[in-house]
PDB file of C-alpha atoms in Angstrom:
ATOM      1  CA  MET L   3      80.167 104.466  76.526  1.00  0.00           C
ATOM      2  CA  ASN L   4      78.201 102.689  79.251  1.00  0.00           C
ATOM      3  CA  GLU L   5      76.096 105.139  81.272  1.00  0.00           C
ATOM      4  CA  GLU L   6      76.482 103.065  84.445  1.00  0.00           C
ATOM      5  CA  ILE L   7      78.017 105.100  87.268  1.00  0.00           C
ATOM      6  CA  LEU L   8      81.149 103.279  88.422  1.00  0.00           C
ATOM      7  CA  LEU L   9      82.510 105.881  90.862  1.00  0.00           C
ATOM      8  CA  ASP L  10      80.417 108.489  92.675  1.00  0.00           C
ATOM      9  CA  VAL L  11      82.212 111.063  94.851  1.00  0.00           C
ATOM     10  CA  LYS L  12      79.869 113.155  96.995  1.00  0.00           C
ATOM     11  CA  HIS L  13      80.888 116.284  98.941  1.00  0.00           C
ATOM     12  CA  LEU L  14      84.408 114.986  99.609  1.00  0.00           C
ATOM     13  CA  SER L  15      86.528 116.998 102.041  1.00  0.00           C
ATOM     14  CA  HIS L  16      89.877 116.192 103.595  1.00  0.00           C
ATOM     15  CA  VAL L  17      92.035 118.025 106.122  1.00  0.00           C
ATOM     16  CA  PHE L  18      95.670 117.471 107.052  1.00  0.00           C
ATOM     17  CA  SER L  19      96.543 118.302 110.661  1.00  0.00           C
ATOM     18  CA  LEU L  20     100.144 119.484 110.887  1.00  0.00           C
ATOM     19  CA  SER L  21      99.821 120.228 114.596  1.00  0.00           C
ATOM     20  CA  LYS L  22      97.125 120.886 117.181  1.00  0.00           C
ATOM     21  CA  LYS L  23      96.683 124.394 115.835  1.00  0.00           C
ATOM     22  CA  VAL L  24      97.675 124.100 112.170  1.00  0.00           C
ATOM     23  CA  ARG L  25      95.289 122.414 109.741  1.00  0.00           C
ATOM     24  CA  ILE L  26      95.315 122.430 105.941  1.00  0.00           C
ATOM     25  CA  GLN L  27      92.085 122.041 103.968  1.00  0.00           C
ATOM     26  CA  ALA L  28      93.419 119.917 101.085  1.00  0.00           C
ATOM     27  CA  VAL L  29      90.032 119.068  99.537  1.00  0.00           C
ATOM     28  CA  ASP L  30      86.861 121.102 100.036  1.00  0.00           C
ATOM     29  CA  ASP L  31      83.391 119.755  99.099  1.00  0.00           C
ATOM     30  CA  VAL L  32      84.340 117.968  95.855  1.00  0.00           C
ATOM     31  CA  SER L  33      81.688 115.983  93.948  1.00  0.00           C
ATOM     32  CA  PHE L  34      81.937 114.165  90.601  1.00  0.00           C
ATOM     33  CA  GLN L  35      81.115 110.864  88.912  1.00  0.00           C
ATOM     34  CA  ILE L  36      82.906 108.492  86.556  1.00  0.00           C
ATOM     35  CA  ARG L  37      80.902 106.259  84.234  1.00  0.00           C
ATOM     36  CA  ARG L  38      81.981 102.806  83.138  1.00  0.00           C
ATOM     37  CA  GLY L  39      84.465 103.085  80.275  1.00  0.00           C
ATOM     38  CA  GLU L  40      85.034 106.819  80.785  1.00  0.00           C
ATOM     39  CA  ILE L  41      88.351 108.640  81.158  1.00  0.00           C
ATOM     40  CA  VAL L  42      88.090 111.600  83.529  1.00  0.00           C
ATOM     41  CA  GLY L  43      90.991 113.969  84.092  1.00  0.00           C
ATOM     42  CA  LEU L  44      91.667 116.093  87.152  1.00  0.00           C
ATOM     43  CA  VAL L  45      93.992 119.020  86.529  1.00  0.00           C
ATOM     44  CA  GLY L  46      95.365 121.863  88.599  1.00  0.00           C
ATOM     45  CA  GLU L  47      98.562 123.299  89.958  1.00  0.00           C
ATOM     46  CA  SER L  48     100.654 121.551  92.609  1.00  0.00           C
ATOM     47  CA  GLY L  49      98.852 121.678  95.942  1.00  0.00           C
ATOM     48  CA  SER L  50      95.403 122.017  94.354  1.00  0.00           C
ATOM     49  CA  GLY L  51      94.184 118.810  96.007  1.00  0.00           C
ATOM     50  CA  LYS L  52      93.913 116.532  92.984  1.00  0.00           C
ATOM     51  CA  SER L  53      96.290 113.849  94.325  1.00  0.00           C
ATOM     52  CA  THR L  54      94.520 113.908  97.684  1.00  0.00           C
ATOM     53  CA  VAL L  55      91.248 113.181  95.872  1.00  0.00           C
ATOM     54  CA  ALA L  56      92.915 110.193  94.169  1.00  0.00           C
ATOM     55  CA  ARG L  57      94.196 108.824  97.469  1.00  0.00           C
ATOM     56  CA  CYS L  58      90.779 109.201  99.105  1.00  0.00           C
ATOM     57  CA  VAL L  59      89.193 107.321  96.188  1.00  0.00           C
ATOM     58  CA  MET L  60      91.698 104.497  96.705  1.00  0.00           C
ATOM     59  CA  ASN L  61      91.270 104.420 100.517  1.00  0.00           C
ATOM     60  CA  VAL L  62      94.843 105.546 101.126  1.00  0.00           C
ATOM     61  CA  TYR L  63      93.344 108.482 103.080  1.00  0.00           C
ATOM     62  CA  ARG L  64      90.113 108.382 105.041  1.00  0.00           C
ATOM     63  CA  PRO L  65      88.103 111.502 104.100  1.00  0.00           C
ATOM     64  CA  LYS L  66      87.191 113.995 106.799  1.00  0.00           C
ATOM     65  CA  GLU L  67      83.732 114.447 105.281  1.00  0.00           C
ATOM     66  CA  GLY L  68      81.688 113.150 102.362  1.00  0.00           C
ATOM     67  CA  GLU L  69      81.077 109.780 100.763  1.00  0.00           C
ATOM     68  CA  ILE L  70      82.678 107.777  97.959  1.00  0.00           C
ATOM     69  CA  PHE L  71      80.707 105.019  96.248  1.00  0.00           C
ATOM     70  CA  TYR L  72      82.227 102.379  93.980  1.00  0.00           C
ATOM     71  CA  LYS L  73      79.548 100.293  92.211  1.00  0.00           C
ATOM     72  CA  GLY L  74      77.182 101.368  94.985  1.00  0.00           C
ATOM     73  CA  ILE L  75      79.552 100.321  97.788  1.00  0.00           C
ATOM     74  CA  ASN L  76      80.283 103.072 100.310  1.00  0.00           C
ATOM     75  CA  LEU L  77      84.082 103.080 100.551  1.00  0.00           C
ATOM     76  CA  CYS L  78      83.939 105.306 103.637  1.00  0.00           C
ATOM     77  CA  ASP L  79      81.882 102.740 105.574  1.00  0.00           C
ATOM     78  CA  ARG L  80      84.336 100.388 107.287  1.00  0.00           C
ATOM     79  CA  LYS L  81      81.869  97.492 107.411  1.00  0.00           C
ATOM     80  CA  GLU L  82      80.910  97.767 103.742  1.00  0.00           C
ATOM     81  CA  PHE L  83      84.554  98.078 102.739  1.00  0.00           C
ATOM     82  CA  ARG L  84      85.520  94.933 104.702  1.00  0.00           C
ATOM     83  CA  GLU L  85      82.674  92.950 103.145  1.00  0.00           C
ATOM     84  CA  HIS L  86      83.883  93.768  99.618  1.00  0.00           C
ATOM     85  CA  LYS L  87      87.599  94.189 100.339  1.00  0.00           C
ATOM     86  CA  ARG L  88      88.904  91.488  97.994  1.00  0.00           C
ATOM     87  CA  MET L  89      86.898  92.749  95.022  1.00  0.00           C
ATOM     88  CA  LEU L  90      87.811  96.376  95.742  1.00  0.00           C
ATOM     89  CA  GLN L  91      91.511  95.566  95.958  1.00  0.00           C
ATOM     90  CA  SER L  92      91.361  93.721  92.636  1.00  0.00           C
ATOM     91  CA  LYS L  93      89.069  95.870  90.510  1.00  0.00           C
ATOM     92  CA  ARG L  94      90.562  99.250  91.514  1.00  0.00           C
ATOM     93  CA  GLN L  95      94.231  99.735  90.724  1.00  0.00           C
ATOM     94  CA  PHE L  96      96.519 102.655  91.542  1.00  0.00           C
ATOM     95  CA  ILE L  97      99.401 103.828  89.328  1.00  0.00           C
ATOM     96  CA  PHE L  98     101.764 106.225  91.093  1.00  0.00           C
ATOM     97  CA  GLN L  99     103.821 109.093  89.729  1.00  0.00           C
ATOM     98  CA  ASP L 100     107.163 107.754  90.954  1.00  0.00           C
ATOM     99  CA  SER L 101     107.533 104.286  89.448  1.00  0.00           C
ATOM    100  CA  ASP L 102     110.995 104.016  91.016  1.00  0.00           C
ATOM    101  CA  SER L 103     109.643 103.933  94.578  1.00  0.00           C
ATOM    102  CA  ALA L 104     106.412 102.131  93.580  1.00  0.00           C
ATOM    103  CA  LEU L 105     108.323  99.029  92.442  1.00  0.00           C
ATOM    104  CA  ASN L 106     110.225  96.711  94.772  1.00  0.00           C
ATOM    105  CA  GLN L 107     113.875  97.147  93.798  1.00  0.00           C
ATOM    106  CA  ARG L 108     114.763  93.614  94.905  1.00  0.00           C
ATOM    107  CA  MET L 109     112.148  91.820  92.829  1.00  0.00           C
ATOM    108  CA  LYS L 110     112.436  90.824  89.187  1.00  0.00           C
ATOM    109  CA  VAL L 111     110.006  92.362  86.725  1.00  0.00           C
ATOM    110  CA  TRP L 112     107.945  89.206  86.325  1.00  0.00           C
ATOM    111  CA  GLU L 113     107.647  88.864  90.109  1.00  0.00           C
ATOM    112  CA  ILE L 114     106.473  92.478  90.435  1.00  0.00           C
ATOM    113  CA  ILE L 115     103.751  92.004  87.817  1.00  0.00           C
ATOM    114  CA  ALA L 116     102.638  88.696  89.314  1.00  0.00           C
ATOM    115  CA  GLU L 117     102.667  89.848  92.945  1.00  0.00           C
ATOM    116  CA  PRO L 118      99.025  91.107  93.093  1.00  0.00           C
ATOM    117  CA  MET L 119      97.762  87.820  91.627  1.00  0.00           C
ATOM    118  CA  LYS L 120      99.813  85.919  94.182  1.00  0.00           C
ATOM    119  CA  ILE L 121      98.514  88.010  97.099  1.00  0.00           C
ATOM    120  CA  GLN L 122      94.877  87.738  95.952  1.00  0.00           C
ATOM    121  CA  HIS L 123      95.240  83.997  95.171  1.00  0.00           C
ATOM    122  CA  VAL L 124      94.210  84.550  91.548  1.00  0.00           C
ATOM    123  CA  THR L 125      94.660  81.565  89.240  1.00  0.00           C
ATOM    124  CA  PRO L 126      96.756  82.774  86.275  1.00  0.00           C
ATOM    125  CA  PRO L 127      94.649  82.500  83.086  1.00  0.00           C
ATOM    126  CA  ARG L 128      97.750  81.461  81.153  1.00  0.00           C
ATOM    127  CA  GLY L 129      98.846  78.681  83.492  1.00  0.00           C
ATOM    128  CA  THR L 130     101.710  80.173  85.474  1.00  0.00           C
ATOM    129  CA  LEU L 131     102.447  83.519  87.100  1.00  0.00           C
ATOM    130  CA  ARG L 132     105.502  83.976  84.885  1.00  0.00           C
ATOM    131  CA  ALA L 133     103.502  83.272  81.706  1.00  0.00           C
ATOM    132  CA  GLU L 134     100.857  85.755  82.823  1.00  0.00           C
ATOM    133  CA  ALA L 135     103.533  88.370  83.537  1.00  0.00           C
ATOM    134  CA  GLU L 136     104.989  87.867  80.056  1.00  0.00           C
ATOM    135  CA  PHE L 137     101.537  88.307  78.491  1.00  0.00           C
ATOM    136  CA  GLN L 138     100.913  91.543  80.403  1.00  0.00           C
ATOM    137  CA  MET L 139     104.360  92.835  79.451  1.00  0.00           C
ATOM    138  CA  HIS L 140     103.537  92.253  75.791  1.00  0.00           C
ATOM    139  CA  LEU L 141     100.364  94.363  76.208  1.00  0.00           C
ATOM    140  CA  VAL L 142     102.391  97.336  77.465  1.00  0.00           C
ATOM    141  CA  GLY L 143     105.084  97.042  74.798  1.00  0.00           C
ATOM    142  CA  LEU L 144     107.857  95.207  76.647  1.00  0.00           C
ATOM    143  CA  ASP L 145     109.368  91.963  75.372  1.00  0.00           C
ATOM    144  CA  ALA L 146     110.222  88.841  77.353  1.00  0.00           C
ATOM    145  CA  GLY L 147     113.838  89.913  77.674  1.00  0.00           C
ATOM    146  CA  TYR L 148     112.841  92.190  80.546  1.00  0.00           C
ATOM    147  CA  LEU L 149     111.243  89.438  82.674  1.00  0.00           C
ATOM    148  CA  ASP L 150     114.345  88.785  84.769  1.00  0.00           C
ATOM    149  CA  LYS L 151     115.561  92.361  85.060  1.00  0.00           C
ATOM    150  CA  TYR L 152     115.299  94.487  88.204  1.00  0.00           C
ATOM    151  CA  PRO L 153     113.761  98.003  88.306  1.00  0.00           C
ATOM    152  CA  PRO L 154     117.147  99.815  88.565  1.00  0.00           C
ATOM    153  CA  GLU L 155     118.085  98.254  85.210  1.00  0.00           C
ATOM    154  CA  LEU L 156     115.099  99.897  83.480  1.00  0.00           C
ATOM    155  CA  SER L 157     114.478 103.408  82.218  1.00  0.00           C
ATOM    156  CA  GLY L 158     111.744 105.573  83.738  1.00  0.00           C
ATOM    157  CA  GLY L 159     109.356 104.839  80.875  1.00  0.00           C
ATOM    158  CA  GLN L 160     110.016 101.100  81.109  1.00  0.00           C
ATOM    159  CA  ARG L 161     109.376 101.135  84.869  1.00  0.00           C
ATOM    160  CA  GLN L 162     106.072 102.931  84.327  1.00  0.00           C
ATOM    161  CA  ARG L 163     105.095 100.299  81.758  1.00  0.00           C
ATOM    162  CA  VAL L 164     105.834  97.604  84.346  1.00  0.00           C
ATOM    163  CA  ALA L 165     103.631  99.438  86.860  1.00  0.00           C
ATOM    164  CA  ILE L 166     100.817  99.554  84.281  1.00  0.00           C
ATOM    165  CA  ALA L 167     101.280  95.848  83.488  1.00  0.00           C
ATOM    166  CA  ARG L 168     101.045  95.035  87.209  1.00  0.00           C
ATOM    167  CA  ALA L 169      97.736  96.910  87.406  1.00  0.00           C
ATOM    168  CA  LEU L 170      96.351  95.272  84.258  1.00  0.00           C
ATOM    169  CA  ALA L 171      97.109  91.795  85.582  1.00  0.00           C
ATOM    170  CA  MET L 172      94.161  92.155  87.981  1.00  0.00           C
ATOM    171  CA  GLU L 173      91.757  93.001  85.115  1.00  0.00           C
ATOM    172  CA  PRO L 174      90.655  96.257  86.801  1.00  0.00           C
ATOM    173  CA  GLU L 175      87.471  98.193  86.157  1.00  0.00           C
ATOM    174  CA  LEU L 176      88.991 101.445  87.432  1.00  0.00           C
ATOM    175  CA  LEU L 177      92.541 102.737  87.076  1.00  0.00           C
ATOM    176  CA  VAL L 178      93.538 105.716  89.208  1.00  0.00           C
ATOM    177  CA  ALA L 179      96.681 107.207  87.678  1.00  0.00           C
ATOM    178  CA  ASP L 180      98.261 109.910  89.838  1.00  0.00           C
ATOM    179  CA  GLU L 181     100.463 112.027  87.544  1.00  0.00           C
ATOM    180  CA  PRO L 182     101.919 108.881  85.923  1.00  0.00           C
ATOM    181  CA  ILE L 183     103.886 110.865  83.309  1.00  0.00           C
ATOM    182  CA  ALA L 184     105.107 113.819  85.384  1.00  0.00           C
ATOM    183  CA  SER L 185     108.603 112.431  86.010  1.00  0.00           C
ATOM    184  CA  LEU L 186     109.187 111.261  82.411  1.00  0.00           C
ATOM    185  CA  ASP L 187     110.794 112.939  79.393  1.00  0.00           C
ATOM    186  CA  VAL L 188     108.359 114.631  77.004  1.00  0.00           C
ATOM    187  CA  SER L 189     108.751 112.012  74.260  1.00  0.00           C
ATOM    188  CA  ILE L 190     108.189 109.198  76.771  1.00  0.00           C
ATOM    189  CA  GLN L 191     105.155 111.024  78.194  1.00  0.00           C
ATOM    190  CA  ALA L 192     103.475 110.876  74.788  1.00  0.00           C
ATOM    191  CA  GLN L 193     104.213 107.144  74.518  1.00  0.00           C
ATOM    192  CA  ILE L 194     102.681 106.402  77.924  1.00  0.00           C
ATOM    193  CA  VAL L 195      99.566 108.503  77.239  1.00  0.00           C
ATOM    194  CA  ASN L 196      99.110 106.722  73.898  1.00  0.00           C
ATOM    195  CA  LEU L 197      99.489 103.425  75.765  1.00  0.00           C
ATOM    196  CA  PHE L 198      96.747 104.402  78.237  1.00  0.00           C
ATOM    197  CA  LYS L 199      94.437 105.313  75.346  1.00  0.00           C
ATOM    198  CA  GLN L 200      95.137 102.074  73.489  1.00  0.00           C
ATOM    199  CA  LEU L 201      94.704  99.862  76.559  1.00  0.00           C
ATOM    200  CA  GLN L 202      91.465 101.602  77.571  1.00  0.00           C
ATOM    201  CA  ARG L 203      90.007 100.927  74.125  1.00  0.00           C
ATOM    202  CA  GLN L 204      91.023  97.268  74.331  1.00  0.00           C
ATOM    203  CA  HIS L 205      89.841  96.584  77.885  1.00  0.00           C
ATOM    204  CA  GLY L 206      87.108  99.164  78.470  1.00  0.00           C
ATOM    205  CA  PHE L 207      88.121 100.139  82.008  1.00  0.00           C
ATOM    206  CA  SER L 208      87.544 103.603  83.461  1.00  0.00           C
ATOM    207  CA  ILE L 209      90.433 105.935  84.309  1.00  0.00           C
ATOM    208  CA  LEU L 210      90.792 108.774  86.791  1.00  0.00           C
ATOM    209  CA  PHE L 211      93.801 110.556  85.304  1.00  0.00           C
ATOM    210  CA  ILE L 212      95.538 113.111  87.534  1.00  0.00           C
ATOM    211  CA  ALA L 213      97.799 115.549  85.694  1.00  0.00           C
ATOM    212  CA  HIS L 214      98.981 119.113  85.322  1.00  0.00           C
ATOM    213  CA  ASP L 215      99.742 118.853  81.595  1.00  0.00           C
ATOM    214  CA  LEU L 216      96.568 120.082  79.921  1.00  0.00           C
ATOM    215  CA  ALA L 217      97.688 119.096  76.424  1.00  0.00           C
ATOM    216  CA  MET L 218      97.947 115.435  77.454  1.00  0.00           C
ATOM    217  CA  VAL L 219      94.601 115.615  79.241  1.00  0.00           C
ATOM    218  CA  GLU L 220      92.941 117.124  76.169  1.00  0.00           C
ATOM    219  CA  PHE L 221      94.227 114.224  74.056  1.00  0.00           C
ATOM    220  CA  LEU L 222      93.312 111.424  76.481  1.00  0.00           C
ATOM    221  CA  CYS L 223      90.218 112.336  78.492  1.00  0.00           C
ATOM    222  CA  ASP L 224      86.462 112.403  77.874  1.00  0.00           C
ATOM    223  CA  ARG L 225      85.759 114.894  80.660  1.00  0.00           C
ATOM    224  CA  VAL L 226      88.009 117.166  82.696  1.00  0.00           C
ATOM    225  CA  GLY L 227      87.687 118.611  86.200  1.00  0.00           C
ATOM    226  CA  VAL L 228      89.728 121.622  87.288  1.00  0.00           C
ATOM    227  CA  MET L 229      90.954 121.804  90.898  1.00  0.00           C
ATOM    228  CA  HIS L 230      91.940 125.085  92.586  1.00  0.00           C
ATOM    229  CA  HIS L 231      92.722 125.486  96.306  1.00  0.00           C
ATOM    230  CA  GLY L 232      90.990 122.181  97.109  1.00  0.00           C
ATOM    231  CA  LYS L 233      87.792 122.978  95.216  1.00  0.00           C
ATOM    232  CA  LEU L 234      86.511 121.566  91.948  1.00  0.00           C
ATOM    233  CA  VAL L 235      85.866 124.849  90.139  1.00  0.00           C
ATOM    234  CA  GLU L 236      84.785 123.374  86.807  1.00  0.00           C
ATOM    235  CA  MET L 237      83.900 120.000  85.258  1.00  0.00           C
ATOM    236  CA  ALA L 238      82.988 119.631  81.578  1.00  0.00           C
ATOM    237  CA  PRO L 239      83.444 117.458  78.475  1.00  0.00           C
ATOM    238  CA  VAL L 240      86.976 117.963  77.212  1.00  0.00           C
ATOM    239  CA  LYS L 241      86.041 119.759  73.974  1.00  0.00           C
ATOM    240  CA  GLU L 242      83.663 122.114  75.771  1.00  0.00           C
ATOM    241  CA  LEU L 243      86.161 122.928  78.501  1.00  0.00           C
ATOM    242  CA  PHE L 244      89.014 123.759  76.121  1.00  0.00           C
ATOM    243  CA  GLU L 245      86.882 125.704  73.627  1.00  0.00           C
ATOM    244  CA  ALA L 246      84.676 127.605  76.085  1.00  0.00           C
ATOM    245  CA  PRO L 247      86.044 127.478  79.657  1.00  0.00           C
ATOM    246  CA  ARG L 248      83.676 129.137  82.114  1.00  0.00           C
ATOM    247  CA  HIS L 249      85.805 129.694  85.196  1.00  0.00           C
ATOM    248  CA  PRO L 250      88.541 132.380  85.076  1.00  0.00           C
ATOM    249  CA  TYR L 251      91.062 130.011  86.671  1.00  0.00           C
ATOM    250  CA  THR L 252      90.394 127.442  83.926  1.00  0.00           C
ATOM    251  CA  ARG L 253      90.905 130.158  81.313  1.00  0.00           C
ATOM    252  CA  SER L 254      94.207 131.134  82.910  1.00  0.00           C
ATOM    253  CA  LEU L 255      95.420 127.499  82.814  1.00  0.00           C
ATOM    254  CA  ILE L 256      94.454 127.054  79.180  1.00  0.00           C
ATOM    255  CA  SER L 257      96.056 130.370  78.230  1.00  0.00           C
ATOM    256  CA  ALA L 258      99.378 129.063  79.559  1.00  0.00           C
ATOM    257  CA  ILE L 259      99.453 126.166  77.074  1.00  0.00           C
ATOM    258  CA  PRO L 260     102.132 127.004  74.453  1.00  0.00           C
ATOM    259  CA  ILE L 261     100.895 127.509  70.874  1.00  0.00           C
ATOM    260  CA  PRO L 262     103.357 126.451  68.124  1.00  0.00           C
ATOM    261  CA  ASP L 263     102.243 129.323  65.867  1.00  0.00           C
ATOM    262  CA  PRO L 264     104.162 132.514  66.929  1.00  0.00           C
ATOM    263  CA  LYS L 265     101.501 134.842  65.497  1.00  0.00           C
ATOM    264  CA  ARG L 266      98.705 133.172  67.433  1.00  0.00           C
ATOM    265  CA  GLU L 267     100.870 133.111  70.553  1.00  0.00           C
ATOM    266  CA  ARG L 268     101.528 136.881  70.326  1.00  0.00           C
ATOM    267  CA  ALA L 269      97.816 137.524  69.796  1.00  0.00           C
ATOM    268  CA  ARG L 270      97.005 136.080  73.182  1.00  0.00           C
ATOM    269  CA  LYS L 271      96.050 138.166  76.146  1.00  0.00           C
ATOM    270  CA  THR L 272      98.999 139.351  78.177  1.00  0.00           C
ATOM    271  CA  GLY L 273      99.580 138.107  81.685  1.00  0.00           C
ATOM    272  CA  LYS L 274      98.379 141.441  83.040  1.00  0.00           C
ATOM    273  CA  GLU L 275      95.098 141.132  81.171  1.00  0.00           C
ATOM    274  CA  MET L 276      94.590 137.627  82.519  1.00  0.00           C
ATOM    275  CA  ASP L 277      95.339 138.826  86.066  1.00  0.00           C
ATOM    276  CA  LYS L 278      92.802 141.637  85.681  1.00  0.00           C
ATOM    277  CA  GLU L 279      90.148 139.226  84.386  1.00  0.00           C
ATOM    278  CA  TRP L 280      90.828 136.926  87.346  1.00  0.00           C
ATOM    279  CA  MET L 281      90.527 139.803  89.844  1.00  0.00           C
ATOM    280  CA  ASP L 282      87.332 141.137  88.229  1.00  0.00           C
ATOM    281  CA  ALA L 283      85.595 137.733  88.215  1.00  0.00           C
TER     282      ALA L 283
END
């Protein structure tokens, strides 16, 4: 793995104002880095702030406080962002949880995949936009028969593959995947996670993988960060985090992962014991 720091998040905070008097601290002083070629997972319960972090990284939200650097470029500085806008829009790609709403329902699959290249005026390496779309579809396991279909004609897993193909068409250095498997069946989830792993090995891009399924994160990621009430309570290499979690909240998450062996499952601490450990910490 390249030790070059691709993404550097420093003291990131974000607040949502629901009214003049009501404010929600979604992210509170979060810092982490992603190296080139590294897969970093962010896990936590719904509302923990992990998706807000992803949207700040991709400039969907403007952070209340803190700085985000991509290849040394301060994404929170409007002038710097404008100067590098074309590169940033090409080399960082976002994959959303809901592929149904992320894809234009009135466009054919090949048009959806080719759209970023068309917008960025990228010359297709394989001659035409359609040929490039077909090549990207092959990479994600879809054959040419899907080129002229529309999103409503596809299954959830097929739509997510199209979304991944669209991102890959720009040859990104960073993929930010915000719970990309949450709305899929369990068997399809495994296929998509395997696809991410395979594509990362082939292309060498970095991934910020947002999820709440710890088993998938353990399989895919190099390092894992745990979010709780907007804070990053723990960040560690995946093996270290799952074998020796330090924070009580991390231990409670890991303890909730089902174990196929009934004897080992019964030997676990009870919920009351976990609650007591959490309160005593």
